[in-house]
Amino acid sequence: MRAVVFDEVRTQPDVREVAKPQAPVGGVVVKVLATGMCRSDWHAWAGHDDIAMPHVPGHELAGVIDAVGEGVQHWKVGDRVTVPFVCGCGTCEWCLAGDAQVCPDQQQPGFTHWGSFAEFVALHAADSNLVAIPDSVEYTTAASLGCRFATAYRALAARAQVKAGEWVTVVGAGGVGLSAVMIAKAMGARVIAVDRNPEALAVAARLGAEHTVLADGADIPAAINALSGGGSHVAVDAVGSEQTCADAILSLRRRGRHVQIGLLPSIEGNPQVPMARVIGWELDLLGSHGMAAVDYPGMLALIEQGALQPQMLIERTIGLEEAAALLPGFDKANPAGMTMVDPAL
């Protein structure tokens, strides 16, 4: 099969012919029809994750089952499927409680094993992790759910428990940030979007952001405080840096809730977080690490009803060669939406 491969961290990926994966016991092989390019893929390329070399990135995907491994009971060749980027083992206490996104024995395509920037990808524990794609949902739309959209959905609905009428500040208007804007608006919140890219802010406004703030050196927390009349109830860092995390936390009103979605790798020691404000104002700091397959039906129902329209977040679709070229600089890219990859292009 054709796949995007890199041999060492921070080296230029290329597209080459590699062996097609075999279906693992309890797992499947999926023919990839759409896969998303995400900042998390860049983190893997940059060496922020423990990955084996050579490596094929890619963790947001949708396609059809090509092969079924021994022991799989609920899936067959030809089924239209997607999968969360965290695949739980299916048997531990967290998986059995419906929290596969924190499974200690999790598998992640594109991280723990070869991913979906390829024509085919192997997936583990299929009966616990695969999600059927409704006929009315396109493959590109389904692929966009696996990391950014599902993470934003669970972050706001389950972790922060956003209520109608609350102010929600979203720092970062890339794929996950724009997802958060759309979802918060659908939940009845009043949304403020922050980004350094005017085009991304324009998209955020079209998706329902009541206010947008250009991150051009301005005092972001002061701007949020003025716009929301005292600070937001919920803040989301959808980027993952010390600056964006601090801006989000400091934009909260007293007893507000912060959700960290953007990966926050340590550069020198642990990231600095304004803990004095967290303690003094009794702020809640929440993590959100994807969403388990058991929680997908509610989100998919809202998509089928048109209440959520993740397809509006897709900015462009590219092929494997362009994906290989773009990956090393994706941390500095300013997409006004999601970039999807079609391995057939």
mmCIF file of C-alpha atoms in Angstrom:
data_model
loop_
_atom_site.group_PDB
_atom_site.id
_atom_site.type_symbol
_atom_site.label_atom_id
_atom_site.label_comp_id
_atom_site.label_asym_id
_atom_site.label_seq_id
_atom_site.Cartn_x
_atom_site.Cartn_y
_atom_site.Cartn_z
ATOM 1 C CA MET A 1 0.000 0.000 0.000
ATOM 2 C CA ARG A 2 0.978 3.667 -0.299
ATOM 3 C CA ALA A 3 1.617 5.506 2.958
ATOM 4 C CA VAL A 4 3.238 8.633 4.388
ATOM 5 C CA VAL A 5 6.346 7.490 6.290
ATOM 6 C CA PHE A 6 9.117 9.155 8.273
ATOM 7 C CA ASP A 7 12.203 7.321 9.558
ATOM 8 C CA GLU A 8 13.259 9.637 12.384
ATOM 9 C CA VAL A 9 11.613 12.449 14.341
ATOM 10 C CA ARG A 10 11.734 15.836 12.608
ATOM 11 C CA THR A 11 12.812 14.391 9.266
ATOM 12 C CA GLN A 12 10.935 14.997 6.016
ATOM 13 C CA PRO A 13 8.193 12.389 5.500
ATOM 14 C CA ASP A 14 7.689 10.869 2.071
ATOM 15 C CA VAL A 15 5.174 8.632 0.337
ATOM 16 C CA ARG A 16 6.346 5.083 -0.296
ATOM 17 C CA GLU A 17 5.126 1.533 -0.859
ATOM 18 C CA VAL A 18 4.960 -0.454 2.396
ATOM 19 C CA ALA A 19 3.406 -3.722 3.501
ATOM 20 C CA LYS A 20 -0.355 -3.740 3.938
ATOM 21 C CA PRO A 21 -1.302 -4.443 7.586
ATOM 22 C CA GLN A 22 -2.850 -7.715 8.712
ATOM 23 C CA ALA A 23 -5.972 -7.797 10.873
ATOM 24 C CA PRO A 24 -4.968 -8.354 14.531
ATOM 25 C CA VAL A 25 -6.821 -10.805 16.742
ATOM 26 C CA GLY A 26 -10.010 -9.023 17.776
ATOM 27 C CA GLY A 27 -9.330 -6.251 15.268
ATOM 28 C CA VAL A 28 -9.855 -5.246 11.664
ATOM 29 C CA VAL A 29 -8.146 -3.635 8.719
ATOM 30 C CA VAL A 30 -9.951 -0.578 7.330
ATOM 31 C CA LYS A 31 -9.566 0.791 3.813
ATOM 32 C CA VAL A 32 -9.040 4.495 4.522
ATOM 33 C CA LEU A 33 -11.341 6.743 2.491
ATOM 34 C CA ALA A 34 -10.736 9.917 4.510
ATOM 35 C CA THR A 35 -8.354 10.949 7.280
ATOM 36 C CA GLY A 36 -7.720 14.255 9.027
ATOM 37 C CA MET A 37 -4.459 16.156 9.490
ATOM 38 C CA CYS A 38 -4.276 17.411 13.056
ATOM 39 C CA ARG A 39 -1.764 19.251 15.238
ATOM 40 C CA SER A 40 -1.459 16.002 17.213
ATOM 41 C CA ASP A 41 0.095 14.400 14.109
ATOM 42 C CA TRP A 42 2.719 17.142 14.179
ATOM 43 C CA HIS A 43 3.430 16.428 17.859
ATOM 44 C CA ALA A 44 4.179 12.787 16.951
ATOM 45 C CA TRP A 45 6.455 13.875 14.089
ATOM 46 C CA ALA A 46 8.231 16.357 16.407
ATOM 47 C CA GLY A 47 9.084 13.654 18.952
ATOM 48 C CA HIS A 48 6.629 14.602 21.683
ATOM 49 C CA ASP A 49 5.242 11.047 21.757
ATOM 50 C CA ASP A 50 6.996 7.718 22.220
ATOM 51 C CA ILE A 51 6.690 6.159 18.765
ATOM 52 C CA ALA A 52 8.604 3.397 16.988
ATOM 53 C CA MET A 53 10.404 4.109 13.711
ATOM 54 C CA PRO A 54 9.763 4.041 10.828
ATOM 55 C CA HIS A 55 6.338 5.530 11.429
ATOM 56 C CA VAL A 56 3.082 6.229 9.586
ATOM 57 C CA PRO A 57 1.071 9.067 11.209
ATOM 58 C CA GLY A 58 -2.683 9.716 11.106
ATOM 59 C CA HIS A 59 -5.360 9.100 13.729
ATOM 60 C CA GLU A 60 -8.669 10.577 12.479
ATOM 61 C CA LEU A 61 -10.169 8.238 9.914
ATOM 62 C CA ALA A 62 -13.183 6.748 8.216
ATOM 63 C CA GLY A 63 -13.555 4.010 5.636
ATOM 64 C CA VAL A 64 -14.798 0.496 5.020
ATOM 65 C CA ILE A 65 -13.698 -2.738 6.663
ATOM 66 C CA ASP A 66 -11.334 -4.658 4.372
ATOM 67 C CA ALA A 67 -10.449 -7.606 6.629
ATOM 68 C CA VAL A 68 -11.730 -8.990 9.941
ATOM 69 C CA GLY A 69 -9.509 -10.661 12.533
ATOM 70 C CA GLU A 70 -10.203 -13.728 14.628
ATOM 71 C CA GLY A 71 -12.732 -13.173 17.411
ATOM 72 C CA VAL A 72 -14.544 -10.131 15.984
ATOM 73 C CA GLN A 73 -18.280 -10.659 16.434
ATOM 74 C CA HIS A 74 -20.115 -7.470 15.427
ATOM 75 C CA TRP A 75 -18.420 -6.319 12.212
ATOM 76 C CA LYS A 76 -17.972 -7.623 8.677
ATOM 77 C CA VAL A 77 -16.098 -6.733 5.495
ATOM 78 C CA GLY A 78 -17.717 -3.768 3.745
ATOM 79 C CA ASP A 79 -19.118 -2.058 6.874
ATOM 80 C CA ARG A 80 -18.764 1.753 6.883
ATOM 81 C CA VAL A 81 -16.895 2.680 10.068
ATOM 82 C CA THR A 82 -15.017 5.314 11.973
ATOM 83 C CA VAL A 83 -13.206 5.075 15.298
ATOM 84 C CA PRO A 84 -12.155 7.314 18.205
ATOM 85 C CA PHE A 85 -8.452 8.125 18.184
ATOM 86 C CA VAL A 86 -8.197 6.361 21.564
ATOM 87 C CA CYS A 87 -9.018 2.674 21.184
ATOM 88 C CA GLY A 88 -9.595 1.098 24.586
ATOM 89 C CA CYS A 89 -8.765 -2.507 25.430
ATOM 90 C CA GLY A 90 -12.451 -3.218 26.057
ATOM 91 C CA THR A 91 -11.895 -5.214 29.249
ATOM 92 C CA CYS A 92 -10.428 -2.931 31.959
ATOM 93 C CA GLU A 93 -12.505 -1.143 34.612
ATOM 94 C CA TRP A 94 -12.417 2.147 32.700
ATOM 95 C CA CYS A 95 -13.556 0.607 29.403
ATOM 96 C CA LEU A 96 -16.316 -1.332 31.153
ATOM 97 C CA ALA A 97 -17.473 1.942 32.769
ATOM 98 C CA GLY A 98 -17.670 3.649 29.351
ATOM 99 C CA ASP A 99 -14.441 5.637 29.763
ATOM 100 C CA ALA A 100 -12.262 4.015 27.118
ATOM 101 C CA GLN A 101 -10.667 7.403 26.406
ATOM 102 C CA VAL A 102 -8.547 6.952 29.567
ATOM 103 C CA CYS A 103 -7.876 3.204 29.173
ATOM 104 C CA PRO A 104 -4.386 2.415 30.550
ATOM 105 C CA ASP A 105 -3.884 -0.194 27.788
ATOM 106 C CA GLN A 106 -5.184 1.974 24.962
ATOM 107 C CA GLN A 107 -4.058 1.804 21.364
ATOM 108 C CA GLN A 108 -3.882 4.908 19.175
ATOM 109 C CA PRO A 109 -3.472 4.642 15.400
ATOM 110 C CA GLY A 110 -0.720 7.008 14.346
ATOM 111 C CA PHE A 111 0.937 6.820 17.770
ATOM 112 C CA THR A 112 1.129 3.331 19.317
ATOM 113 C CA HIS A 113 1.109 1.766 15.833
ATOM 114 C CA TRP A 114 0.986 2.810 12.194
ATOM 115 C CA GLY A 115 -1.824 5.216 11.414
ATOM 116 C CA SER A 116 -4.179 6.326 8.682
ATOM 117 C CA PHE A 117 -2.010 8.437 6.353
ATOM 118 C CA ALA A 118 -2.156 5.310 4.227
ATOM 119 C CA GLU A 119 -4.481 3.286 2.055
ATOM 120 C CA PHE A 120 -5.159 0.818 4.892
ATOM 121 C CA VAL A 121 -4.907 0.872 8.697
ATOM 122 C CA ALA A 122 -5.175 -1.816 11.379
ATOM 123 C CA LEU A 123 -7.466 -1.176 14.363
ATOM 124 C CA HIS A 124 -7.613 -3.107 17.645
ATOM 125 C CA ALA A 125 -10.514 -4.330 19.834
ATOM 126 C CA ALA A 126 -12.994 -3.699 17.048
ATOM 127 C CA ASP A 127 -16.106 -4.756 18.947
ATOM 128 C CA SER A 128 -15.392 -2.126 21.613
ATOM 129 C CA ASN A 129 -14.120 0.727 19.458
ATOM 130 C CA LEU A 130 -15.614 0.818 15.970
ATOM 131 C CA VAL A 131 -18.518 3.158 15.260
ATOM 132 C CA ALA A 132 -20.946 2.606 12.375
ATOM 133 C CA ILE A 133 -21.243 5.581 10.015
ATOM 134 C CA PRO A 134 -24.868 6.414 9.158
ATOM 135 C CA ASP A 135 -25.606 6.357 5.411
ATOM 136 C CA SER A 136 -26.383 10.088 5.470
ATOM 137 C CA VAL A 137 -22.922 11.006 6.818
ATOM 138 C CA GLU A 138 -20.019 11.433 4.365
ATOM 139 C CA TYR A 139 -16.667 9.746 4.999
ATOM 140 C CA THR A 140 -14.858 13.091 5.306
ATOM 141 C CA THR A 141 -17.399 14.236 7.901
ATOM 142 C CA ALA A 142 -17.048 10.994 9.849
ATOM 143 C CA ALA A 143 -13.243 11.196 9.771
ATOM 144 C CA SER A 144 -13.356 14.733 11.169
ATOM 145 C CA LEU A 145 -15.055 13.427 14.325
ATOM 146 C CA GLY A 146 -12.342 11.053 15.552
ATOM 147 C CA CYS A 147 -10.161 13.515 17.427
ATOM 148 C CA ARG A 148 -10.992 17.205 17.219
ATOM 149 C CA PHE A 149 -14.790 17.285 16.975
ATOM 150 C CA ALA A 150 -15.460 14.440 19.422
ATOM 151 C CA THR A 151 -12.914 15.854 21.872
ATOM 152 C CA ALA A 152 -14.555 19.281 21.719
ATOM 153 C CA TYR A 153 -18.022 17.749 22.075
ATOM 154 C CA ARG A 154 -17.119 15.790 25.189
ATOM 155 C CA ALA A 155 -15.090 18.684 26.611
ATOM 156 C CA LEU A 156 -18.074 21.004 26.552
ATOM 157 C CA ALA A 157 -20.970 18.603 27.130
ATOM 158 C CA ALA A 158 -19.493 16.155 29.643
ATOM 159 C CA ARG A 159 -16.456 17.830 31.191
ATOM 160 C CA ALA A 160 -17.425 21.520 31.450
ATOM 161 C CA GLN A 161 -21.194 20.807 31.328
ATOM 162 C CA VAL A 162 -21.889 24.063 29.518
ATOM 163 C CA LYS A 163 -25.302 25.602 30.170
ATOM 164 C CA ALA A 164 -27.366 27.792 27.882
ATOM 165 C CA GLY A 165 -26.582 31.468 28.354
ATOM 166 C CA GLU A 166 -23.067 30.941 29.714
ATOM 167 C CA TRP A 167 -20.084 32.713 28.203
ATOM 168 C CA VAL A 168 -17.584 30.318 26.588
ATOM 169 C CA THR A 169 -14.174 31.546 25.429
ATOM 170 C CA VAL A 170 -12.366 29.406 22.860
ATOM 171 C CA VAL A 171 -8.666 30.224 22.466
ATOM 172 C CA GLY A 172 -7.530 28.925 19.073
ATOM 173 C CA ALA A 173 -9.746 28.699 15.994
ATOM 174 C CA GLY A 174 -8.181 25.722 14.232
ATOM 175 C CA GLY A 175 -10.051 22.451 13.738
ATOM 176 C CA VAL A 176 -10.742 21.667 17.393
ATOM 177 C CA GLY A 177 -11.369 25.310 18.296
ATOM 178 C CA LEU A 178 -13.891 25.816 15.499
ATOM 179 C CA SER A 179 -15.526 22.546 16.555
ATOM 180 C CA ALA A 180 -15.832 23.954 20.072
ATOM 181 C CA VAL A 181 -17.345 27.188 18.727
ATOM 182 C CA MET A 182 -19.993 25.287 16.759
ATOM 183 C CA ILE A 183 -20.825 22.935 19.633
ATOM 184 C CA ALA A 184 -20.970 25.673 22.301
ATOM 185 C CA LYS A 185 -23.290 27.733 20.102
ATOM 186 C CA ALA A 186 -25.545 24.700 19.562
ATOM 187 C CA MET A 187 -25.690 24.294 23.361
ATOM 188 C CA GLY A 188 -26.995 27.853 23.720
ATOM 189 C CA ALA A 189 -23.773 29.417 24.983
ATOM 190 C CA ARG A 190 -22.462 32.884 24.106
ATOM 191 C CA VAL A 191 -19.134 32.292 22.405
ATOM 192 C CA ILE A 192 -15.969 34.386 22.159
ATOM 193 C CA ALA A 193 -13.283 33.099 19.772
ATOM 194 C CA VAL A 194 -9.616 34.104 20.009
ATOM 195 C CA ASP A 195 -7.015 33.515 17.305
ATOM 196 C CA ARG A 196 -4.076 35.151 15.520
ATOM 197 C CA ASN A 197 -5.574 34.415 12.081
ATOM 198 C CA PRO A 198 -8.291 36.862 10.900
ATOM 199 C CA GLU A 199 -9.580 34.313 8.377
ATOM 200 C CA ALA A 200 -10.087 31.715 11.100
ATOM 201 C CA LEU A 201 -11.919 34.292 13.221
ATOM 202 C CA ALA A 202 -14.196 35.050 10.274
ATOM 203 C CA VAL A 203 -15.080 31.354 10.094
ATOM 204 C CA ALA A 204 -15.681 31.321 13.862
ATOM 205 C CA ALA A 205 -18.091 34.229 13.472
ATOM 206 C CA ARG A 206 -19.981 32.377 10.728
ATOM 207 C CA LEU A 207 -20.210 29.351 13.020
ATOM 208 C CA GLY A 208 -21.794 31.367 15.808
ATOM 209 C CA ALA A 209 -19.118 33.219 17.773
ATOM 210 C CA GLU A 210 -20.758 36.346 19.212
ATOM 211 C CA HIS A 211 -17.378 38.100 19.490
ATOM 212 C CA THR A 212 -13.932 37.486 18.027
ATOM 213 C CA VAL A 213 -10.616 38.704 19.433
ATOM 214 C CA LEU A 214 -7.467 38.950 17.328
ATOM 215 C CA ALA A 215 -4.428 37.712 19.269
ATOM 216 C CA ASP A 216 -2.085 40.449 18.046
ATOM 217 C CA GLY A 217 -0.336 41.276 21.309
ATOM 218 C CA ALA A 218 -3.450 42.599 23.018
ATOM 219 C CA ASP A 219 -4.317 41.745 26.619
ATOM 220 C CA ILE A 220 -6.604 38.778 25.893
ATOM 221 C CA PRO A 221 -7.983 38.274 29.433
ATOM 222 C CA ALA A 222 -8.815 41.998 29.689
ATOM 223 C CA ALA A 223 -10.622 41.881 26.350
ATOM 224 C CA ILE A 224 -12.630 38.809 27.398
ATOM 225 C CA ASN A 225 -13.483 40.411 30.736
ATOM 226 C CA ALA A 226 -14.847 43.503 28.970
ATOM 227 C CA LEU A 227 -16.835 41.555 26.357
ATOM 228 C CA SER A 228 -18.395 39.109 28.820
ATOM 229 C CA GLY A 229 -19.026 41.483 31.683
ATOM 230 C CA GLY A 230 -16.639 39.960 34.201
ATOM 231 C CA GLY A 231 -15.062 36.932 32.516
ATOM 232 C CA SER A 232 -16.295 33.768 30.863
ATOM 233 C CA HIS A 233 -17.899 30.859 32.677
ATOM 234 C CA VAL A 234 -15.969 28.343 30.584
ATOM 235 C CA ALA A 235 -12.654 28.672 28.761
ATOM 236 C CA VAL A 236 -11.076 26.264 26.295
ATOM 237 C CA ASP A 237 -7.421 26.189 25.272
ATOM 238 C CA ALA A 238 -7.637 24.631 21.815
ATOM 239 C CA VAL A 239 -3.992 25.344 20.943
ATOM 240 C CA GLY A 240 -1.739 24.002 23.668
ATOM 241 C CA SER A 241 0.939 26.468 24.783
ATOM 242 C CA GLU A 242 1.809 28.173 28.055
ATOM 243 C CA GLN A 243 0.539 31.482 26.666
ATOM 244 C CA THR A 244 -2.801 30.196 25.344
ATOM 245 C CA CYS A 245 -3.396 28.125 28.488
ATOM 246 C CA ALA A 246 -2.712 31.145 30.720
ATOM 247 C CA ASP A 247 -4.864 33.447 28.570
ATOM 248 C CA ALA A 248 -7.756 31.001 28.776
ATOM 249 C CA ILE A 249 -7.494 30.546 32.542
ATOM 250 C CA LEU A 250 -7.106 34.271 33.224
ATOM 251 C CA SER A 251 -10.159 35.027 31.079
ATOM 252 C CA LEU A 252 -12.440 33.142 33.493
ATOM 253 C CA ARG A 253 -14.712 34.668 36.074
ATOM 254 C CA ARG A 254 -14.594 33.414 39.645
ATOM 255 C CA ARG A 255 -15.454 29.715 39.972
ATOM 256 C CA GLY A 256 -15.153 29.287 36.208
ATOM 257 C CA ARG A 257 -14.192 26.060 34.422
ATOM 258 C CA HIS A 258 -11.166 25.663 32.161
ATOM 259 C CA VAL A 259 -10.883 22.749 29.717
ATOM 260 C CA GLN A 260 -7.472 21.907 28.286
ATOM 261 C CA ILE A 261 -7.886 20.337 24.847
ATOM 262 C CA GLY A 262 -4.695 21.402 23.070
ATOM 263 C CA LEU A 263 -1.732 19.184 23.910
ATOM 264 C CA LEU A 264 0.620 21.018 26.246
ATOM 265 C CA PRO A 265 4.059 19.386 26.027
ATOM 266 C CA SER A 266 6.735 20.587 28.389
ATOM 267 C CA ILE A 267 9.529 22.543 26.732
ATOM 268 C CA GLU A 268 11.751 23.068 29.766
ATOM 269 C CA GLY A 269 10.249 21.336 32.776
ATOM 270 C CA ASN A 270 6.510 21.405 33.358
ATOM 271 C CA PRO A 271 4.392 24.126 31.697
ATOM 272 C CA GLN A 272 3.739 27.220 33.805
ATOM 273 C CA VAL A 273 0.081 27.563 34.822
ATOM 274 C CA PRO A 274 -1.328 30.545 36.797
ATOM 275 C CA MET A 275 -2.161 28.455 39.867
ATOM 276 C CA ALA A 276 -2.513 31.457 42.183
ATOM 277 C CA ARG A 277 -5.591 32.491 40.194
ATOM 278 C CA VAL A 278 -6.865 28.913 40.118
ATOM 279 C CA ILE A 279 -6.685 28.690 43.911
ATOM 280 C CA GLY A 280 -7.856 32.195 44.757
ATOM 281 C CA TRP A 281 -10.856 32.130 42.434
ATOM 282 C CA GLU A 282 -11.655 28.407 42.912
ATOM 283 C CA LEU A 283 -11.352 27.611 39.232
ATOM 284 C CA ASP A 284 -11.831 24.085 37.893
ATOM 285 C CA LEU A 285 -9.105 22.758 35.579
ATOM 286 C CA LEU A 286 -10.377 19.913 33.386
ATOM 287 C CA GLY A 287 -8.681 17.706 30.834
ATOM 288 C CA SER A 288 -10.411 16.220 27.812
ATOM 289 C CA HIS A 289 -8.862 13.289 25.969
ATOM 290 C CA GLY A 290 -11.193 12.317 23.171
ATOM 291 C CA MET A 291 -14.488 10.469 23.531
ATOM 292 C CA ALA A 292 -15.279 6.769 23.837
ATOM 293 C CA ALA A 293 -17.159 4.936 21.079
ATOM 294 C CA VAL A 294 -20.122 4.328 23.418
ATOM 295 C CA ASP A 295 -20.760 8.089 23.487
ATOM 296 C CA TYR A 296 -20.818 8.550 19.700
ATOM 297 C CA PRO A 297 -24.529 7.766 19.059
ATOM 298 C CA GLY A 298 -25.752 10.959 20.753
ATOM 299 C CA MET A 299 -23.330 13.105 18.775
ATOM 300 C CA LEU A 300 -24.123 11.327 15.501
ATOM 301 C CA ALA A 301 -27.853 11.795 16.113
ATOM 302 C CA LEU A 302 -27.336 15.571 16.384
ATOM 303 C CA ILE A 303 -25.328 15.482 13.145
ATOM 304 C CA GLU A 304 -28.054 13.528 11.326
ATOM 305 C CA GLN A 305 -30.637 16.046 12.593
ATOM 306 C CA GLY A 306 -28.514 18.942 11.341
ATOM 307 C CA ALA A 307 -28.086 20.456 14.822
ATOM 308 C CA LEU A 308 -24.337 19.953 14.407
ATOM 309 C CA GLN A 309 -22.674 20.293 10.991
ATOM 310 C CA PRO A 310 -19.019 19.266 11.239
ATOM 311 C CA GLN A 311 -18.762 19.199 7.444
ATOM 312 C CA MET A 312 -18.767 23.009 7.581
ATOM 313 C CA LEU A 313 -15.382 22.860 9.321
ATOM 314 C CA ILE A 314 -13.587 21.150 6.423
ATOM 315 C CA GLU A 315 -11.453 23.678 4.570
ATOM 316 C CA ARG A 316 -9.666 21.475 2.040
ATOM 317 C CA THR A 317 -8.927 17.900 0.973
ATOM 318 C CA ILE A 318 -5.419 16.914 -0.132
ATOM 319 C CA GLY A 319 -3.551 13.755 -1.184
ATOM 320 C CA LEU A 320 -0.782 11.812 0.538
ATOM 321 C CA GLU A 321 2.073 13.661 -1.194
ATOM 322 C CA GLU A 322 0.798 17.054 -0.060
ATOM 323 C CA ALA A 323 0.172 15.672 3.443
ATOM 324 C CA ALA A 324 3.812 14.545 3.632
ATOM 325 C CA ALA A 325 4.972 17.983 2.538
ATOM 326 C CA LEU A 326 2.727 19.875 4.979
ATOM 327 C CA LEU A 327 3.254 17.823 8.151
ATOM 328 C CA PRO A 328 6.615 19.297 9.332
ATOM 329 C CA GLY A 329 5.227 22.840 9.326
ATOM 330 C CA PHE A 330 1.725 22.105 10.561
ATOM 331 C CA ASP A 331 2.376 23.634 13.991
ATOM 332 C CA LYS A 332 2.790 27.018 12.294
ATOM 333 C CA ALA A 333 -0.014 26.606 9.764
ATOM 334 C CA ASN A 334 -3.030 28.873 10.035
ATOM 335 C CA PRO A 335 -5.837 26.831 8.490
ATOM 336 C CA ALA A 336 -9.308 28.356 8.679
ATOM 337 C CA GLY A 337 -10.780 24.905 9.222
ATOM 338 C CA MET A 338 -9.822 21.252 8.942
ATOM 339 C CA THR A 339 -7.469 19.690 6.421
ATOM 340 C CA MET A 340 -8.590 16.253 5.252
ATOM 341 C CA VAL A 341 -6.511 13.678 3.390
ATOM 342 C CA ASP A 342 -7.828 11.336 0.694
ATOM 343 C CA PRO A 343 -5.296 8.497 0.149
ATOM 344 C CA ALA A 344 -6.704 7.931 -3.348
ATOM 345 C CA LEU A 345 -5.651 11.388 -4.575
#
